[in-house]
mmCIF file of C-alpha atoms in Angstrom:
data_model
loop_
_atom_site.group_PDB
_atom_site.id
_atom_site.type_symbol
_atom_site.label_atom_id
_atom_site.label_comp_id
_atom_site.label_asym_id
_atom_site.label_seq_id
_atom_site.Cartn_x
_atom_site.Cartn_y
_atom_site.Cartn_z
ATOM 1 C CA UNK T 1 -18.999 5.256 -3.540
ATOM 2 C CA UNK T 2 -15.420 6.411 -3.211
ATOM 3 C CA UNK T 3 -12.366 4.159 -3.107
ATOM 4 C CA UNK T 4 -11.766 4.580 0.626
ATOM 5 C CA UNK T 5 -15.280 3.393 1.478
ATOM 6 C CA UNK T 6 -14.960 0.535 -1.040
ATOM 7 C CA UNK T 7 -11.682 -0.577 0.543
ATOM 8 C CA UNK T 8 -13.251 -0.560 4.018
ATOM 9 C CA UNK T 9 -16.128 -2.638 2.702
ATOM 10 C CA UNK T 10 -13.775 -5.088 0.994
ATOM 11 C CA UNK T 11 -11.860 -5.583 4.248
ATOM 12 C CA UNK T 12 -15.074 -5.956 6.248
ATOM 13 C CA UNK T 13 -16.189 -8.946 4.182
ATOM 14 C CA UNK T 14 -12.771 -10.337 3.240
ATOM 15 C CA UNK T 15 -10.099 -11.276 5.747
ATOM 16 C CA UNK T 16 -7.939 -13.597 3.653
ATOM 17 C CA UNK T 17 -4.842 -12.038 2.122
ATOM 18 C CA UNK T 18 -5.462 -13.646 -1.274
ATOM 19 C CA UNK T 19 -8.999 -12.273 -1.619
ATOM 20 C CA UNK T 20 -7.892 -8.742 -0.821
ATOM 21 C CA UNK T 21 -4.932 -9.039 -3.187
ATOM 22 C CA UNK T 22 -7.239 -10.323 -5.914
ATOM 23 C CA UNK T 23 -9.540 -7.334 -5.426
ATOM 24 C CA UNK T 24 -6.585 -4.945 -5.635
ATOM 25 C CA UNK T 25 -5.265 -6.621 -8.764
ATOM 26 C CA UNK T 26 -8.654 -6.499 -10.487
ATOM 27 C CA UNK T 27 -8.998 -2.865 -9.410
ATOM 28 C CA UNK T 28 -5.671 -2.085 -11.118
ATOM 29 C CA UNK T 29 -6.717 -3.787 -14.327
ATOM 30 C CA UNK T 30 -10.101 -2.057 -14.333
ATOM 31 C CA UNK T 31 -8.492 1.350 -13.752
ATOM 32 C CA UNK T 32 -6.041 0.684 -16.578
ATOM 33 C CA UNK T 33 -8.788 -0.188 -19.054
ATOM 34 C CA UNK T 34 -10.831 2.838 -17.936
ATOM 35 C CA UNK T 35 -7.830 5.103 -18.477
ATOM 36 C CA UNK T 36 -6.958 3.868 -21.966
ATOM 37 C CA UNK T 37 -10.612 4.134 -23.010
ATOM 38 C CA UNK T 38 -11.359 7.500 -21.335
ATOM 39 C CA UNK T 39 -13.816 6.211 -18.745
ATOM 40 C CA UNK T 40 -14.170 7.011 -15.038
ATOM 41 C CA UNK T 41 -11.131 5.350 -13.423
ATOM 42 C CA UNK T 42 -12.464 5.812 -9.886
ATOM 43 C CA UNK T 43 -15.760 4.081 -10.601
ATOM 44 C CA UNK T 44 -14.185 1.272 -12.593
ATOM 45 C CA UNK T 45 -11.635 0.757 -9.814
ATOM 46 C CA UNK T 46 -14.348 0.532 -7.161
ATOM 47 C CA UNK T 47 -16.150 -2.084 -9.249
ATOM 48 C CA UNK T 48 -12.903 -4.056 -9.487
ATOM 49 C CA UNK T 49 -12.304 -3.837 -5.741
ATOM 50 C CA UNK T 50 -15.806 -4.953 -4.843
ATOM 51 C CA UNK T 51 -16.536 -7.525 -7.545
ATOM 52 C CA UNK T 52 -16.029 -10.469 -5.123
ATOM 53 C CA UNK T 53 -17.355 -8.685 -2.016
ATOM 54 C CA UNK T 54 -19.453 -11.695 -0.978
ATOM 55 C CA UNK T 55 -17.223 -14.539 -2.137
ATOM 56 C CA UNK T 56 -15.213 -15.205 1.014
ATOM 57 C CA UNK T 57 -18.069 -15.145 3.528
ATOM 58 C CA UNK T 58 -20.835 -16.439 1.244
ATOM 59 C CA UNK T 59 -19.253 -18.612 -1.461
ATOM 60 C CA UNK T 60 -22.498 -20.501 -2.079
ATOM 61 C CA UNK T 61 -24.363 -17.210 -2.545
ATOM 62 C CA UNK T 62 -21.720 -15.452 -4.636
ATOM 63 C CA UNK T 63 -23.202 -12.608 -6.694
ATOM 64 C CA UNK T 64 -26.465 -13.010 -4.764
ATOM 65 C CA UNK T 65 -25.409 -11.815 -1.325
ATOM 66 C CA UNK T 66 -23.446 -9.016 -3.020
ATOM 67 C CA UNK T 67 -26.720 -7.343 -3.975
ATOM 68 C CA UNK T 68 -27.817 -7.152 -0.342
ATOM 69 C CA UNK T 69 -24.397 -6.012 0.902
ATOM 70 C CA UNK T 70 -24.133 -3.275 -1.703
ATOM 71 C CA UNK T 71 -27.728 -2.084 -1.296
ATOM 72 C CA UNK T 72 -27.103 -1.767 2.453
ATOM 73 C CA UNK T 73 -24.426 0.839 1.730
ATOM 74 C CA UNK T 74 -26.526 2.629 -0.905
ATOM 75 C CA UNK T 75 -24.357 1.556 -3.825
ATOM 76 C CA UNK T 76 -25.659 2.639 -7.206
ATOM 77 C CA UNK T 77 -27.640 0.254 -9.385
ATOM 78 C CA UNK T 78 -24.856 0.584 -11.976
ATOM 79 C CA UNK T 79 -22.243 -0.643 -9.493
ATOM 80 C CA UNK T 80 -24.450 -3.516 -8.312
ATOM 81 C CA UNK T 81 -25.229 -4.611 -11.882
ATOM 82 C CA UNK T 82 -21.531 -4.562 -12.788
ATOM 83 C CA UNK T 83 -20.521 -6.609 -9.734
ATOM 84 C CA UNK T 84 -23.250 -9.195 -10.246
ATOM 85 C CA UNK T 85 -22.697 -9.488 -14.010
ATOM 86 C CA UNK T 86 -19.147 -10.783 -13.596
ATOM 87 C CA UNK T 87 -20.680 -14.079 -12.445
ATOM 88 C CA UNK T 88 -22.728 -14.495 -15.622
ATOM 89 C CA UNK T 89 -23.466 -18.146 -16.450
ATOM 90 C CA UNK T 90 -21.624 -19.231 -13.301
ATOM 91 C CA UNK T 91 -23.625 -17.929 -10.363
ATOM 92 C CA UNK T 92 -25.644 -15.134 -11.952
ATOM 93 C CA UNK T 93 -28.018 -14.724 -14.865
ATOM 94 C CA UNK T 94 -27.166 -11.021 -15.194
ATOM 95 C CA UNK T 95 -25.340 -10.614 -18.489
ATOM 96 C CA UNK T 96 -22.473 -8.137 -18.852
ATOM 97 C CA UNK T 97 -23.871 -5.482 -21.166
ATOM 98 C CA UNK T 98 -21.674 -2.419 -20.714
ATOM 99 C CA UNK T 99 -18.063 -2.274 -21.842
ATOM 100 C CA UNK T 100 -16.906 -2.015 -18.211
ATOM 101 C CA UNK T 101 -18.794 -5.181 -17.274
ATOM 102 C CA UNK T 102 -17.284 -7.072 -20.185
ATOM 103 C CA UNK T 103 -13.777 -5.999 -19.129
ATOM 104 C CA UNK T 104 -14.467 -7.253 -15.596
ATOM 105 C CA UNK T 105 -15.883 -10.516 -16.902
ATOM 106 C CA UNK T 106 -12.865 -11.074 -19.163
ATOM 107 C CA UNK T 107 -10.173 -10.172 -16.650
ATOM 108 C CA UNK T 108 -11.396 -11.618 -13.342
ATOM 109 C CA UNK T 109 -10.274 -15.179 -14.064
ATOM 110 C CA UNK T 110 -7.223 -13.933 -15.965
ATOM 111 C CA UNK T 111 -6.109 -12.109 -12.825
ATOM 112 C CA UNK T 112 -6.024 -15.432 -10.983
ATOM 113 C CA UNK T 113 -3.740 -16.901 -13.636
ATOM 114 C CA UNK T 114 -1.450 -13.866 -13.488
ATOM 115 C CA UNK T 115 -1.317 -14.076 -9.675
ATOM 116 C CA UNK T 116 -0.338 -17.755 -9.878
ATOM 117 C CA UNK T 117 2.349 -16.943 -12.433
ATOM 118 C CA UNK T 118 3.707 -14.162 -10.206
ATOM 119 C CA UNK T 119 3.899 -16.601 -7.279
ATOM 120 C CA UNK T 120 6.053 -19.027 -9.248
ATOM 121 C CA UNK T 121 8.471 -16.401 -10.581
ATOM 122 C CA UNK T 122 11.776 -16.056 -8.677
ATOM 123 C CA UNK T 123 11.173 -12.296 -8.395
ATOM 124 C CA UNK T 124 7.637 -12.826 -7.013
ATOM 125 C CA UNK T 125 6.471 -9.858 -9.091
ATOM 126 C CA UNK T 126 5.057 -9.050 -12.523
ATOM 127 C CA UNK T 127 7.923 -6.834 -13.667
ATOM 128 C CA UNK T 128 9.095 -7.957 -17.098
ATOM 129 C CA UNK T 129 6.407 -10.627 -17.448
ATOM 130 C CA UNK T 130 5.969 -11.457 -21.106
ATOM 131 C CA UNK T 131 2.728 -12.111 -22.951
ATOM 132 C CA UNK T 132 4.275 -15.279 -24.399
ATOM 133 C CA UNK T 133 4.861 -16.661 -20.889
ATOM 134 C CA UNK T 134 1.316 -15.878 -19.801
ATOM 135 C CA UNK T 135 0.003 -17.388 -23.024
ATOM 136 C CA UNK T 136 1.946 -20.597 -22.368
ATOM 137 C CA UNK T 137 0.546 -20.874 -18.818
ATOM 138 C CA UNK T 138 -2.930 -20.021 -20.093
ATOM 139 C CA UNK T 139 -2.764 -22.997 -22.456
ATOM 140 C CA UNK T 140 -1.607 -25.300 -19.638
ATOM 141 C CA UNK T 141 -4.907 -26.340 -18.076
ATOM 142 C CA UNK T 142 -3.143 -27.826 -15.038
ATOM 143 C CA UNK T 143 -1.697 -24.423 -14.149
ATOM 144 C CA UNK T 144 -4.065 -22.340 -11.987
ATOM 145 C CA UNK T 145 -6.664 -24.951 -12.849
ATOM 146 C CA UNK T 146 -9.454 -23.239 -10.893
ATOM 147 C CA UNK T 147 -9.295 -20.265 -13.284
ATOM 148 C CA UNK T 148 -11.612 -20.724 -16.257
ATOM 149 C CA UNK T 149 -9.959 -20.196 -19.591
ATOM 150 C CA UNK T 150 -13.361 -20.395 -21.272
ATOM 151 C CA UNK T 151 -14.595 -17.367 -19.344
ATOM 152 C CA UNK T 152 -11.500 -15.377 -20.341
ATOM 153 C CA UNK T 153 -12.021 -16.377 -23.984
ATOM 154 C CA UNK T 154 -15.729 -15.551 -23.877
ATOM 155 C CA UNK T 155 -14.938 -12.200 -22.270
ATOM 156 C CA UNK T 156 -12.398 -11.385 -24.975
ATOM 157 C CA UNK T 157 -15.010 -12.260 -27.602
ATOM 158 C CA UNK T 158 -17.566 -10.010 -25.864
ATOM 159 C CA UNK T 159 -15.022 -7.180 -26.008
ATOM 160 C CA UNK T 160 -14.062 -7.909 -29.614
ATOM 161 C CA UNK T 161 -10.367 -8.228 -28.749
ATOM 162 C CA UNK T 162 -7.867 -11.044 -29.051
ATOM 163 C CA UNK T 163 -6.252 -12.713 -26.075
ATOM 164 C CA UNK T 164 -2.870 -11.096 -26.741
ATOM 165 C CA UNK T 165 -4.420 -7.642 -26.317
ATOM 166 C CA UNK T 166 -6.119 -8.676 -23.090
ATOM 167 C CA UNK T 167 -2.958 -10.318 -21.734
ATOM 168 C CA UNK T 168 -0.747 -7.362 -22.661
ATOM 169 C CA UNK T 169 -2.949 -4.814 -20.945
ATOM 170 C CA UNK T 170 -3.598 -6.943 -17.860
ATOM 171 C CA UNK T 171 0.150 -7.475 -17.370
ATOM 172 C CA UNK T 172 0.865 -3.780 -17.935
ATOM 173 C CA UNK T 173 -1.771 -2.784 -15.360
ATOM 174 C CA UNK T 174 -0.305 -5.084 -12.715
ATOM 175 C CA UNK T 175 3.281 -4.006 -13.475
ATOM 176 C CA UNK T 176 2.373 -0.329 -13.177
ATOM 177 C CA UNK T 177 0.454 -0.784 -9.919
ATOM 178 C CA UNK T 178 2.377 -3.534 -8.168
ATOM 179 C CA UNK T 179 4.044 -1.218 -5.652
ATOM 180 C CA UNK T 180 0.682 0.321 -4.751
ATOM 181 C CA UNK T 181 -0.915 -3.134 -4.396
ATOM 182 C CA UNK T 182 1.911 -4.262 -2.102
ATOM 183 C CA UNK T 183 1.625 -1.098 0.014
ATOM 184 C CA UNK T 184 -2.114 -1.677 0.416
ATOM 185 C CA UNK T 185 -1.507 -5.292 1.403
ATOM 186 C CA UNK T 186 0.897 -4.194 4.167
ATOM 187 C CA UNK T 187 -2.021 -2.361 5.779
ATOM 188 C CA UNK T 188 -4.048 -5.531 6.366
#
């Protein structure tokens, strides 16, 4: 599935600004990690875009309804497995096994924390965001309280990286792609 088709699908099942922005942010992070590790940026990006395809319309069937939606558009088994595995031990029993799936698992909740931090910054953007600031907000369990720190930590452990590495690369990905994300959001 190419990015254009993935974006159409995301917009078909997600109408809320935040959900589309979240998909775009996760896409950016996934593409960044693919690039620095010499993987397929297009595929990783599509997985990031579509990881929450069913969440807005079917929150009680998250990662279950996604299978049906993605099979209906002939998505590959690899894409479906990746999307469903990000809900491991939350709403899915499909464990992240591939490196890509572990990156998605580790960064999905982290993206929510970064988005909340961006919203509280006077600039309303990620430019110049420091790892130390994100780390401080990460430790504050009242900040972006719906975002699971335990999942981020477990994901980092699965990847064999420390939180600083994860934070640094997630921030860098958003900084580098923020203009593109904002341009895409203007289209909705």
